[in-house]
Amino acid sequence: VKRVLLSGATGFVGRCALERLRHAEVELHAVCRKRPKNPAPDVVWHEADLLNRQDIARVVEAAGADELLHLAWYAEPGAFWTSAHNMDWVASSLLLVRAFHERGGRRVVVSGTCAEYEWSQPTCVESATPLVPATLYGVAKDALRRILEAYAKQFGLSFGWGRIFFLYGPAEDPRRFVSSVISNLLVGRRTPTTAGTQLRDFMHVDDVAGGLVALLRSEVTGAVNIASGEAVRLKQVVDAVATRIGRHDLLDIGALPLRPNDPEVLLADVARLQLEVGFRPTRTLSQGLNETVAWWETRQLGDPR
Amino acid sequence: VKRVLLSGATGFVGRCALERLRHAEVELHAVCRKRPKNPAPDVVWHEADLLNRQDIARVVEAAGADELLHLAWYAEPGAFWTSAHNMDWVASSLLLVRAFHERGGRRVVVSGTCAEYEWSQPTCVESATPLVPATLYGVAKDALRRILEAYAKQFGLSFGWGRIFFLYGPAEDPRRFVSSVISNLLVGRRTPTTAGTQLRDFMHVDDVAGGLVALLRSEVTGAVNIASGEAVRLKQVVDAVATRIGRHDLLDIGALPLRPNDPEVLLADVARLQLEVGFRPTRTLSQGLNETVAWWETRQLGDPR
């Protein structure tokens, strides 16, 4: 049975990837800064600070994994776009992948981002859209991918790169888009938004995790968009959530200005994910949003998360 | 008086940069793995392993420098093109520049390479030639530059990048091109070479160091080719050396095949270096080669290096 090492296992995507991998036929090793309170019993947990070279060496040695799904990164909402921590995570990711391969690891998948693409292009195609990131976060991920691709080619490592687009789902940080709208409406707070005409590709976090895990377990190499392939306007998302909650009265669509450089259209071509990796999302956007609202409702009633 | 921190101070280019900076009006701090046997007295030496995060923090703190000239890298002849050490040096360079800036550093210059360019282009122009490196070394340097440029822009750091082309000079590793020809001819060994029709831009190591130091002390930002701007065929270099030594009889030009992917032409546009930085090399190729042969002759007579 294959050993899989998962980093970022307690993060938003990582928690779902952990559940997906628990149901794959693998021996699962998870890295986290601090072991969760109710750790899944069929997972080998490794507490480590991946920004520390000695910790990287120790975990890689202890896990002895064949496959690595590396999701750990600095992800503080808002701040991550411009943070100097992006430098540290490039450095640590290079050391981690090298250590993993030299310990006998055979396949690596790392999470990338739609922020690697030039955003003036409406539909992002892995093999065609120019890679001209506009943010430090996007540059850091793009540069990491370039190095890992060259390293993998030089040393015969199997390497995939999953470019995550827009996501949402239960337990998302309430400062992020979908969760902020839901949590505001549920407490009866006025909710101003932009005009919301922007077209985006949204995917439920569990499907994002499913796409990444499917990519890991495949032999597909290079960049693969992890997205639904379906276009939706932000105001449609807001509208669906407000309808489900029954608080259209609180919306103030158009009250906020567009962020400068926010593109009108940012969509993913998903031919690689669906045809080469063979993964399709399991929920419609409507189902996923209902599920997310239900999670917030339960949480507000004081149920344990 | 400005404090300057120099990394790679005991390397081929670094030794010359050290001498150049000793004659600039700066307080010079040099990092090296091991202090040289006869250290220059007017330099503050810091022994450190830059692959170690704690060492980076310690040296940056101790130096408290305003300017950083970062030349340290893995440079084993031949091996550096494909070595996994390139990963470590990207990681360490990111940590070093971040630590330097956060300690109050204002300007950084890092050594890049002509290997960042797509080699199918005859003349490499900083602002125009596609950056499509063909080797792990080239990819690593290219990716490091991308990240540092974005970081510098985000945090207001002044950042220059000196792309080194071909170099030669006294005390070069005898496994490298010019030194290998000289040292072979001097001991009377048959010296096979390729046809040598390739056009290259050669610069004396002391002029390379001069260009890098001039870039550091300027306010020019972005990539700058560090090269002579003069085209010479490899066989002309071999010929000049053999003439100076008087051992044309040992040459076997054309005995070796071209390396695959070795481009016919690889030249630098030097408008930025000469017009913006204001640096011109101080030696002709002929003078530089004579000086280099003389160094080898002295060395062979058993004089201390």
Coordinates of C-alpha atoms in Angstrom, one line a residue:
Chain A
V1 CA 0.0 0.0 0.0
K2 CA 1.3 3.4 -1.0
R3 CA 2.3 6.0 1.7
V4 CA 1.0 9.5 1.1
L5 CA 2.3 12.6 2.9
L6 CA -0.1 15.5 3.1
S7 CA 1.0 19.0 4.2
G8 CA -1.4 21.7 5.2
A9 CA -3.7 19.0 6.5
T10 CA -5.5 21.3 8.9
G11 CA -6.1 24.0 6.4
F12 CA -9.4 24.7 4.5
V13 CA -8.5 22.5 1.5
G14 CA -6.3 20.2 3.5
R15 CA -9.0 19.0 5.9
C16 CA -11.1 17.9 2.9
A17 CA -8.1 16.4 1.2
L18 CA -7.4 14.4 4.4
E19 CA -10.9 13.0 4.4
R20 CA -10.6 12.1 0.7
L21 CA -7.3 10.4 1.3
R22 CA -8.6 8.5 4.3
H23 CA -11.0 6.8 1.9
A24 CA -8.3 6.0 -0.7
E25 CA -6.3 2.8 -0.2
V26 CA -3.2 4.5 1.2
E27 CA -1.3 4.8 4.4
L28 CA -1.8 8.4 5.2
H29 CA 0.7 10.7 6.9
A30 CA -0.3 14.3 7.7
V31 CA 1.9 17.2 8.7
C32 CA 0.5 20.0 10.8
R33 CA 1.9 22.6 13.1
K34 CA -0.3 21.4 15.9
R35 CA -2.2 18.2 16.0
P36 CA -6.0 18.8 15.8
K37 CA -8.1 18.2 18.9
N38 CA -9.9 15.2 17.4
P39 CA -7.4 13.7 15.1
A40 CA -8.6 11.0 12.7
P41 CA -7.4 7.7 14.2
D42 CA -6.3 6.1 10.9
V43 CA -3.9 8.9 10.1
V44 CA -0.2 9.2 11.2
W45 CA 0.1 12.7 12.4
H46 CA 3.5 14.5 12.3
E47 CA 3.7 17.8 14.2
A48 CA 6.3 20.0 12.5
D49 CA 7.1 23.6 11.5
L50 CA 7.8 23.3 7.7
L51 CA 9.6 26.6 7.8
N52 CA 12.3 24.8 9.8
R53 CA 14.8 22.7 7.8
Q54 CA 15.3 20.2 10.6
D55 CA 11.6 19.6 10.9
I56 CA 11.3 19.0 7.2
A57 CA 14.1 16.4 7.3
R58 CA 12.5 14.7 10.4
V59 CA 9.0 14.5 8.9
V60 CA 10.2 13.3 5.5
E61 CA 12.3 10.6 7.1
A62 CA 9.6 9.5 9.5
A63 CA 6.9 9.3 6.8
G64 CA 9.0 7.6 4.1
A65 CA 6.2 8.4 1.7
D66 CA 5.8 7.5 -2.0
E67 CA 3.6 10.5 -2.8
L68 CA 3.4 14.0 -1.5
L69 CA 0.5 16.4 -1.7
H70 CA 1.9 19.7 -0.6
L71 CA -0.8 22.2 0.3
A72 CA 0.8 24.1 3.2
W73 CA 1.3 27.9 2.6
Y74 CA 0.7 31.2 4.2
A75 CA -3.0 31.8 3.7
E76 CA -4.1 34.7 6.0
P77 CA -7.1 36.2 4.1
G78 CA -6.2 39.5 2.3
A79 CA -2.7 39.5 3.7
F80 CA -1.4 36.6 1.7
W81 CA -1.4 38.5 -1.6
T82 CA 1.5 40.7 -0.6
S83 CA 3.1 39.1 2.4
A84 CA 6.8 38.5 2.8
H85 CA 5.9 35.0 4.1
N86 CA 5.5 34.0 0.5
M87 CA 9.3 34.1 0.3
D88 CA 9.6 31.6 3.2
W89 CA 7.1 29.3 1.7
V90 CA 8.9 29.1 -1.6
A91 CA 12.1 28.3 0.3
S92 CA 10.5 25.7 2.4
S93 CA 8.6 24.1 -0.5
L94 CA 11.9 23.7 -2.4
L95 CA 13.6 22.1 0.6
L96 CA 10.6 19.8 1.2
V97 CA 10.3 18.5 -2.3
R98 CA 14.0 17.9 -2.6
A99 CA 14.1 16.1 0.8
F100 CA 11.0 14.0 -0.2
H101 CA 12.6 13.0 -3.5
E102 CA 15.9 12.1 -2.0
R103 CA 14.2 10.0 0.6
G104 CA 12.7 7.9 -2.2
G105 CA 9.5 9.8 -3.0
R106 CA 8.2 9.3 -6.5
R107 CA 5.3 11.7 -7.1
V108 CA 4.5 15.2 -5.9
V109 CA 1.5 17.4 -6.4
V110 CA 1.7 21.0 -5.2
S111 CA -1.2 23.5 -5.0
G112 CA -0.9 26.5 -7.4
T113 CA -3.2 29.3 -8.1
C114 CA -5.1 31.1 -10.9
A115 CA -3.1 34.1 -9.8
E116 CA -0.2 32.7 -11.8
Y117 CA -2.0 33.6 -15.0
E118 CA -2.2 37.0 -16.8
W119 CA -5.6 38.2 -15.7
S120 CA -6.4 40.0 -19.0
Q121 CA -7.1 36.6 -20.6
P122 CA -10.8 35.5 -20.1
T123 CA -10.3 31.8 -20.1
C124 CA -7.2 30.3 -18.6
V125 CA -5.7 27.4 -20.5
E126 CA -2.8 25.6 -18.9
S127 CA -0.7 25.3 -22.1
A128 CA -1.6 28.6 -23.7
T129 CA -2.4 31.5 -21.3
P130 CA 0.6 33.7 -20.5
L131 CA 2.0 33.4 -17.0
V132 CA 2.3 37.0 -15.9
P133 CA 1.3 37.1 -12.2
A134 CA 0.4 40.5 -10.8
T135 CA 0.9 39.8 -7.1
L136 CA 3.8 38.7 -4.9
Y137 CA 1.8 35.6 -4.1
G138 CA 1.2 34.8 -7.8
V139 CA 4.9 35.4 -8.6
A140 CA 6.0 33.2 -5.7
K141 CA 3.8 30.3 -6.8
D142 CA 4.7 30.7 -10.5
A143 CA 8.4 30.8 -9.7
L144 CA 8.2 27.7 -7.4
R145 CA 6.4 25.8 -10.2
R146 CA 9.2 26.7 -12.7
I147 CA 11.9 25.4 -10.4
L148 CA 10.1 22.3 -9.4
E149 CA 9.3 21.5 -13.0
A150 CA 13.0 21.8 -13.9
Y151 CA 14.0 19.8 -10.8
A152 CA 11.5 17.0 -11.5
K153 CA 12.7 16.8 -15.1
Q154 CA 16.3 16.7 -14.1
F155 CA 15.8 14.0 -11.4
G156 CA 13.0 11.9 -12.7
L157 CA 10.4 13.0 -10.2
S158 CA 6.7 12.8 -11.3
F159 CA 5.3 16.3 -10.7
G160 CA 1.8 17.7 -11.0
W161 CA 0.7 21.2 -10.1
G162 CA -3.0 22.0 -9.3
R163 CA -4.0 25.6 -10.0
I164 CA -6.9 26.4 -7.7
F165 CA -9.4 29.0 -8.8
F166 CA -12.3 30.3 -6.6
L167 CA -13.6 28.2 -3.8
Y168 CA -16.1 28.1 -1.0
G169 CA -17.6 25.7 1.5
P170 CA -18.2 24.9 5.1
A171 CA -15.7 26.1 7.6
E172 CA -14.2 28.7 5.3
D173 CA -12.6 31.7 7.0
P174 CA -15.5 34.3 7.5
R175 CA -13.3 37.0 6.0
R176 CA -13.4 35.3 2.6
F177 CA -16.1 36.2 0.0
V178 CA -18.8 33.5 0.2
S179 CA -18.5 33.0 3.9
S180 CA -18.6 36.7 4.7
V181 CA -21.8 37.2 2.8
I182 CA -23.4 34.2 4.5
S183 CA -22.3 35.1 8.0
N184 CA -23.3 38.7 7.6
L185 CA -26.8 37.8 6.3
L186 CA -27.4 35.2 9.0
V187 CA -26.7 37.8 11.8
G188 CA -29.0 40.3 10.1
R189 CA -26.1 42.7 9.1
R190 CA -26.4 44.9 6.0
T191 CA -24.2 43.4 3.3
P192 CA -22.7 45.7 0.8
T193 CA -21.1 44.2 -2.3
T194 CA -19.7 45.3 -5.6
A195 CA -21.9 45.3 -8.7
G196 CA -21.0 41.7 -8.9
T197 CA -20.9 41.5 -12.7
Q198 CA -17.5 39.7 -12.6
L199 CA -17.6 36.2 -14.0
R200 CA -15.8 33.6 -12.0
D201 CA -15.3 29.9 -11.7
F202 CA -16.3 28.6 -8.2
M203 CA -15.8 25.2 -6.9
H204 CA -16.8 23.6 -3.5
V205 CA -13.7 23.0 -1.3
D206 CA -14.4 19.3 -1.1
D207 CA -14.4 19.1 -4.9
V208 CA -11.2 21.2 -5.0
A209 CA -9.7 18.6 -2.6
G210 CA -11.1 15.8 -4.8
G211 CA -9.5 17.3 -7.9
L212 CA -6.1 17.6 -6.1
V213 CA -6.3 14.0 -4.8
A214 CA -7.3 12.7 -8.2
L215 CA -4.4 14.5 -9.7
L216 CA -2.0 13.1 -7.1
R217 CA -3.2 9.5 -7.7
S218 CA -3.0 10.0 -11.5
E219 CA 0.2 10.1 -13.5
V220 CA -0.7 13.5 -15.1
T221 CA 2.2 15.9 -15.0
G222 CA 2.5 19.7 -15.3
A223 CA -0.1 22.3 -14.5
V224 CA -3.8 21.4 -14.2
N225 CA -6.6 23.8 -13.5
I226 CA -8.6 22.7 -10.4
A227 CA -12.0 24.3 -11.2
S228 CA -15.5 23.6 -12.2
G229 CA -15.4 25.0 -15.8
E230 CA -18.7 26.8 -15.1
A231 CA -19.0 30.6 -15.2
V232 CA -21.0 32.4 -12.6
R233 CA -21.4 36.1 -11.8
L234 CA -20.5 37.1 -8.2
K235 CA -24.0 38.7 -7.9
Q236 CA -25.6 35.3 -8.8
V237 CA -23.7 33.7 -5.9
V238 CA -24.8 36.5 -3.5
D239 CA -28.3 36.2 -4.8
A240 CA -28.5 32.4 -4.3
V241 CA -27.2 32.8 -0.8
A242 CA -29.7 35.6 0.1
T243 CA -32.6 33.6 -1.4
R244 CA -31.6 30.5 0.6
I245 CA -31.4 32.6 3.8
G246 CA -34.4 34.8 3.0
R247 CA -32.7 38.1 3.6
H248 CA -32.6 39.8 0.2
D249 CA -33.5 43.0 2.1
L250 CA -30.0 43.2 3.6
L251 CA -28.1 43.1 0.3
D252 CA -26.7 46.3 -1.1
I253 CA -25.4 45.2 -4.4
G254 CA -23.2 47.9 -6.1
A255 CA -22.4 49.7 -2.9
L256 CA -18.7 48.8 -3.0
P257 CA -16.4 49.8 -5.8
L258 CA -14.6 47.2 -7.9
R259 CA -11.1 46.6 -6.7
P260 CA -8.6 48.1 -9.1
N261 CA -7.2 45.4 -11.5
D262 CA -10.0 43.1 -10.6
P263 CA -10.7 41.4 -14.0
E264 CA -14.2 41.2 -15.4
V265 CA -13.7 37.5 -16.4
L266 CA -11.6 34.9 -14.8
L267 CA -12.5 31.3 -15.9
A268 CA -10.7 28.0 -16.1
D269 CA -10.5 25.6 -19.0
V270 CA -11.0 22.2 -17.3
A271 CA -10.2 19.9 -20.2
R272 CA -7.1 18.6 -18.5
L273 CA -8.8 18.0 -15.2
Q274 CA -11.9 16.3 -16.6
L275 CA -10.4 14.4 -19.6
E276 CA -6.8 13.6 -18.5
V277 CA -7.2 13.3 -14.7
G278 CA -10.8 12.1 -15.1
F279 CA -12.2 14.2 -12.3
R280 CA -15.6 16.0 -12.3
P281 CA -17.1 17.9 -9.3
T282 CA -19.8 16.1 -7.5
R283 CA -22.0 19.1 -6.6
T284 CA -23.7 21.9 -8.5
L285 CA -23.0 25.4 -7.3
S286 CA -26.5 25.5 -5.9
Q287 CA -26.1 22.3 -3.9
G288 CA -22.8 23.5 -2.6
L289 CA -24.0 26.9 -1.5
N290 CA -27.0 25.3 0.3
E291 CA -24.7 23.0 2.1
T292 CA -22.5 25.9 3.1
V293 CA -25.4 28.0 4.4
A294 CA -26.6 25.0 6.4
W295 CA -23.2 24.6 8.0
W296 CA -23.3 28.3 9.1
E297 CA -26.8 27.9 10.4
T298 CA -25.9 24.9 12.5
R299 CA -22.8 26.7 13.8
Q300 CA -24.8 29.8 14.8
L301 CA -27.2 27.6 16.8
G302 CA -24.2 26.8 18.9
D303 CA -23.6 23.3 17.7
P304 CA -20.0 22.1 17.9
R305 CA -18.2 22.7 14.7
Chain B
V1 CA 29.9 55.8 5.4
K2 CA 27.8 53.0 3.8
R3 CA 28.1 49.5 5.0
V4 CA 28.3 46.8 2.3
L5 CA 27.7 43.1 2.8
L6 CA 29.4 40.8 0.3
S7 CA 28.5 37.1 0.0
G8 CA 30.6 34.6 -1.9
A9 CA 33.6 36.8 -1.0
T10 CA 36.1 33.9 -1.4
G11 CA 34.8 32.8 -4.8
F12 CA 36.2 33.5 -8.3
V13 CA 34.2 36.7 -8.8
G14 CA 33.8 37.5 -5.1
R15 CA 37.6 37.8 -4.5
C16 CA 37.8 40.5 -7.2
A17 CA 34.6 42.2 -5.9
L18 CA 36.2 42.3 -2.5
E19 CA 39.2 44.1 -3.8
R20 CA 37.1 46.5 -5.7
L21 CA 35.0 47.3 -2.7
R22 CA 38.0 47.7 -0.4
H23 CA 38.9 50.6 -2.6
A24 CA 35.4 52.1 -2.5
E25 CA 34.6 54.3 0.4
V26 CA 32.5 51.8 2.3
E27 CA 32.7 49.7 5.5
L28 CA 33.0 46.3 4.0
H29 CA 31.6 43.1 5.6
A30 CA 32.3 39.8 3.9
V31 CA 30.6 36.5 4.4
C32 CA 32.5 33.3 3.8
R33 CA 32.2 29.7 5.0
K34 CA 35.7 29.8 6.3
R35 CA 37.9 32.9 6.7
P36 CA 40.7 33.0 4.1
K37 CA 44.3 32.4 5.4
N38 CA 45.4 35.9 4.8
P39 CA 42.3 38.0 5.3
A40 CA 42.4 41.6 4.2
P41 CA 42.7 43.6 7.4
D42 CA 40.2 46.4 6.5
V43 CA 37.3 43.9 6.0
V44 CA 35.0 42.6 8.7
W45 CA 34.8 38.9 8.1
H46 CA 31.8 36.8 9.1
E47 CA 32.1 33.1 9.0
A48 CA 28.7 31.6 8.2
D49 CA 27.0 28.8 6.3
L50 CA 24.3 30.7 4.3
L51 CA 22.4 27.4 3.8
N52 CA 21.6 27.7 7.5
R53 CA 18.8 30.0 8.5
Q54 CA 20.3 30.9 11.9
D55 CA 23.6 31.8 10.3
I56 CA 21.8 34.1 7.9
A57 CA 20.0 35.9 10.7
R58 CA 23.3 36.2 12.7
V59 CA 25.4 37.7 9.9
V60 CA 22.7 40.1 8.7
E61 CA 22.3 41.3 12.3
A62 CA 26.0 41.7 12.9
A63 CA 26.7 43.4 9.6
G64 CA 23.7 45.9 9.7
A65 CA 24.5 46.7 6.1
D66 CA 22.9 49.2 3.8
E67 CA 23.8 47.4 0.6
L68 CA 24.1 43.7 -0.2
L69 CA 26.1 42.2 -3.1
H70 CA 25.0 38.5 -3.1
L71 CA 27.3 36.4 -5.2
A72 CA 27.3 33.1 -3.2
W73 CA 26.0 30.1 -5.1
Y74 CA 26.9 26.5 -5.8
A75 CA 29.5 26.7 -8.5
E76 CA 31.2 23.4 -8.9
P77 CA 32.4 23.4 -12.6
G78 CA 30.2 21.2 -14.8
A79 CA 28.0 20.0 -11.9
F80 CA 26.3 23.3 -11.2
W81 CA 24.2 23.2 -14.3
T82 CA 22.1 20.3 -13.1
S83 CA 22.7 20.1 -9.3
A84 CA 20.0 19.9 -6.7
H85 CA 22.0 22.4 -4.8
N86 CA 20.4 25.0 -7.0
M87 CA 17.2 24.5 -5.0
D88 CA 19.0 25.2 -1.7
W89 CA 20.6 28.4 -3.1
V90 CA 17.3 29.7 -4.2
A91 CA 15.9 29.1 -0.8
S92 CA 18.8 30.7 1.0
S93 CA 18.9 33.7 -1.3
L94 CA 15.2 34.4 -0.5
L95 CA 15.8 34.2 3.2
L96 CA 19.0 36.3 3.0
V97 CA 17.4 39.1 1.0
R98 CA 14.3 39.2 3.2
A99 CA 16.4 39.2 6.4
F100 CA 18.7 41.9 5.0
H101 CA 15.8 44.2 4.0
E102 CA 13.9 43.7 7.3
R103 CA 17.2 44.6 9.2
G104 CA 17.1 48.0 7.3
G105 CA 19.0 47.1 4.1
R106 CA 18.1 49.4 1.3
R107 CA 19.8 48.1 -1.9
V108 CA 20.6 44.5 -3.2
V109 CA 22.4 43.3 -6.2
V110 CA 22.4 39.6 -7.0
S111 CA 24.4 37.7 -9.6
G112 CA 22.4 36.3 -12.4
T113 CA 23.4 34.5 -15.6
C114 CA 23.2 34.5 -19.4
A115 CA 21.6 31.0 -18.9
E116 CA 18.4 32.8 -18.0
Y117 CA 17.9 33.7 -21.7
E118 CA 16.6 31.6 -24.5
W119 CA 19.7 30.6 -26.3
S120 CA 18.3 30.6 -29.8
Q121 CA 18.5 34.4 -29.7
P122 CA 21.9 35.7 -30.9
T123 CA 22.1 38.9 -28.9
C124 CA 20.6 39.0 -25.4
V125 CA 18.9 42.3 -24.6
E126 CA 17.6 42.6 -21.0
S127 CA 14.2 44.1 -21.9
A128 CA 13.5 42.0 -25.0
T129 CA 15.1 38.5 -25.2
P130 CA 12.7 35.8 -24.0
L131 CA 13.6 34.2 -20.6
V132 CA 13.5 30.5 -21.4
P133 CA 16.3 28.9 -19.5
A134 CA 17.3 25.4 -20.6
T135 CA 19.0 24.2 -17.4
L136 CA 18.1 23.8 -13.8
Y137 CA 20.7 26.4 -12.9
G138 CA 19.2 28.8 -15.4
V139 CA 15.6 28.1 -14.2
A140 CA 16.7 28.6 -10.6
K141 CA 18.3 31.9 -11.2
D142 CA 15.4 33.1 -13.4
A143 CA 12.8 32.1 -10.8
L144 CA 14.8 33.7 -8.0
R145 CA 15.0 37.0 -9.9
R146 CA 11.2 36.9 -10.6
I147 CA 10.5 36.6 -6.9
L148 CA 13.0 39.1 -5.7
E149 CA 11.7 41.7 -8.3
A150 CA 8.1 41.3 -6.9
Y151 CA 9.3 41.4 -3.3
A152 CA 11.4 44.5 -4.0
K153 CA 8.5 46.2 -5.6
Q154 CA 6.2 45.3 -2.8
F155 CA 8.5 46.4 0.0
G156 CA 10.4 49.3 -1.6
L157 CA 13.7 47.6 -1.8
S158 CA 16.1 48.8 -4.5
F159 CA 17.0 45.7 -6.5
G160 CA 19.5 45.1 -9.3
W161 CA 20.4 41.8 -11.0
G162 CA 23.7 41.4 -12.9
R163 CA 23.6 38.7 -15.6
I164 CA 27.1 37.3 -16.0
F165 CA 28.2 36.0 -19.4
F166 CA 31.5 34.3 -20.0
L167 CA 34.5 35.0 -17.9
Y168 CA 38.1 34.1 -17.4
G169 CA 41.1 35.3 -15.4
P170 CA 43.8 34.5 -12.9
A171 CA 43.0 31.8 -10.3
E172 CA 40.0 30.4 -12.2
D173 CA 39.2 26.8 -11.6
P174 CA 41.4 24.8 -14.1
R175 CA 38.4 22.7 -15.1
R176 CA 36.9 25.8 -16.8
F177 CA 37.4 26.7 -20.4
V178 CA 40.2 29.3 -20.6
S179 CA 42.1 28.0 -17.6
S180 CA 42.0 24.4 -18.8
V181 CA 43.5 25.4 -22.2
I182 CA 46.2 27.4 -20.5
S183 CA 47.1 24.9 -17.9
N184 CA 47.2 22.0 -20.5
L185 CA 49.4 23.9 -22.9
L186 CA 51.8 25.0 -20.1
V187 CA 52.5 21.4 -19.0
G188 CA 52.9 20.3 -22.6
R189 CA 49.7 18.3 -22.8
R190 CA 47.8 17.8 -26.1
T191 CA 44.8 20.0 -26.0
P192 CA 41.7 18.9 -28.0
T193 CA 38.9 21.5 -28.5
T194 CA 35.7 21.8 -30.5
A195 CA 35.9 23.5 -33.9
G196 CA 35.5 26.7 -31.8
T197 CA 33.4 28.6 -34.2
Q198 CA 31.0 29.6 -31.5
L199 CA 30.7 33.3 -30.9
R200 CA 30.8 34.4 -27.2
D201 CA 31.1 37.5 -25.0
F202 CA 34.2 37.1 -22.7
M203 CA 35.0 39.4 -19.8
H204 CA 37.9 39.4 -17.4
V205 CA 36.8 38.4 -13.9
D206 CA 38.0 41.6 -12.4
D207 CA 35.9 43.6 -14.9
V208 CA 32.9 41.3 -14.1
A209 CA 33.4 42.2 -10.5
G210 CA 33.8 45.9 -11.4
G211 CA 30.5 45.8 -13.3
L212 CA 28.7 44.2 -10.4
V213 CA 30.2 46.7 -7.9
A214 CA 29.3 49.6 -10.2
L215 CA 25.8 48.3 -10.5
L216 CA 25.6 48.0 -6.7
R217 CA 26.8 51.5 -6.1
S218 CA 24.4 52.9 -8.8
E219 CA 20.6 53.2 -8.5
V220 CA 19.9 51.1 -11.6
T221 CA 17.2 48.5 -11.0
G222 CA 16.3 45.3 -12.8
A223 CA 18.5 43.1 -14.9
V224 CA 21.8 44.3 -16.4
N225 CA 24.0 42.2 -18.6
I226 CA 27.6 42.1 -17.1
A227 CA 29.6 41.6 -20.3
S228 CA 32.1 43.2 -22.7
G229 CA 29.7 43.6 -25.7
E230 CA 32.5 42.2 -27.9
A231 CA 32.1 39.0 -29.9
V232 CA 34.9 36.5 -30.1
R233 CA 35.1 33.0 -31.4
L234 CA 36.3 30.3 -29.0
K235 CA 39.0 29.3 -31.4
Q236 CA 40.3 32.9 -31.4
V237 CA 40.6 32.6 -27.6
V238 CA 42.5 29.3 -27.9
D239 CA 44.6 30.7 -30.6
A240 CA 45.6 33.8 -28.6
V241 CA 46.6 31.7 -25.6
A242 CA 48.6 29.2 -27.7
T243 CA 50.4 32.1 -29.4
R244 CA 51.3 33.6 -26.1
I245 CA 52.6 30.3 -24.8
G246 CA 54.2 29.3 -28.0
R247 CA 52.6 25.8 -28.1
H248 CA 50.4 25.8 -31.2
D249 CA 51.7 22.3 -31.9
L250 CA 49.7 21.0 -28.9
L251 CA 46.3 22.2 -30.2
D252 CA 43.9 19.9 -31.8
I253 CA 41.1 22.2 -32.8
G254 CA 38.0 20.3 -34.0
A255 CA 38.8 17.1 -32.2
L256 CA 35.9 17.4 -29.8
P257 CA 32.2 17.4 -30.9
L258 CA 30.0 20.4 -30.1
R259 CA 27.9 19.9 -27.0
P260 CA 24.3 19.3 -27.9
N261 CA 22.3 22.5 -27.6
D262 CA 25.4 24.6 -27.5
P263 CA 24.4 27.8 -29.3
E264 CA 26.5 29.1 -32.2
V265 CA 26.1 32.7 -31.0
L266 CA 25.6 34.0 -27.4
L267 CA 26.3 37.7 -27.0
A268 CA 25.3 40.4 -24.7
D269 CA 23.8 43.8 -25.4
V270 CA 25.7 46.1 -23.0
A271 CA 23.9 49.4 -23.4
R272 CA 22.5 49.2 -19.9
L273 CA 25.8 48.5 -18.3
Q274 CA 27.7 51.1 -20.3
L275 CA 25.2 53.9 -20.5
E276 CA 23.0 53.5 -17.4
V277 CA 25.5 52.1 -14.9
G278 CA 28.4 53.8 -16.6
F279 CA 30.8 50.9 -16.5
R280 CA 33.2 49.9 -19.2
P281 CA 35.8 47.1 -18.9
T282 CA 39.3 48.2 -18.3
R283 CA 41.2 45.5 -20.3
T284 CA 41.1 44.2 -23.9
L285 CA 40.6 40.5 -24.3
S286 CA 44.2 40.3 -25.4
Q287 CA 45.5 42.0 -22.3
G288 CA 43.3 39.9 -20.1
L289 CA 44.5 36.6 -21.6
N290 CA 48.1 37.7 -21.4
E291 CA 47.6 38.5 -17.7
T292 CA 45.9 35.1 -17.1
V293 CA 48.7 33.1 -18.8
A294 CA 51.3 35.1 -16.8
W295 CA 49.5 34.1 -13.6
W296 CA 49.6 30.4 -14.6
E297 CA 53.3 30.6 -15.5
T298 CA 54.1 32.2 -12.2
R299 CA 52.1 29.6 -10.4
Q300 CA 53.8 26.7 -12.2
L301 CA 57.2 28.1 -11.2
G302 CA 56.1 27.2 -7.7
D303 CA 55.5 30.8 -6.5
P304 CA 52.9 31.1 -3.7
R305 CA 49.5 31.8 -5.2

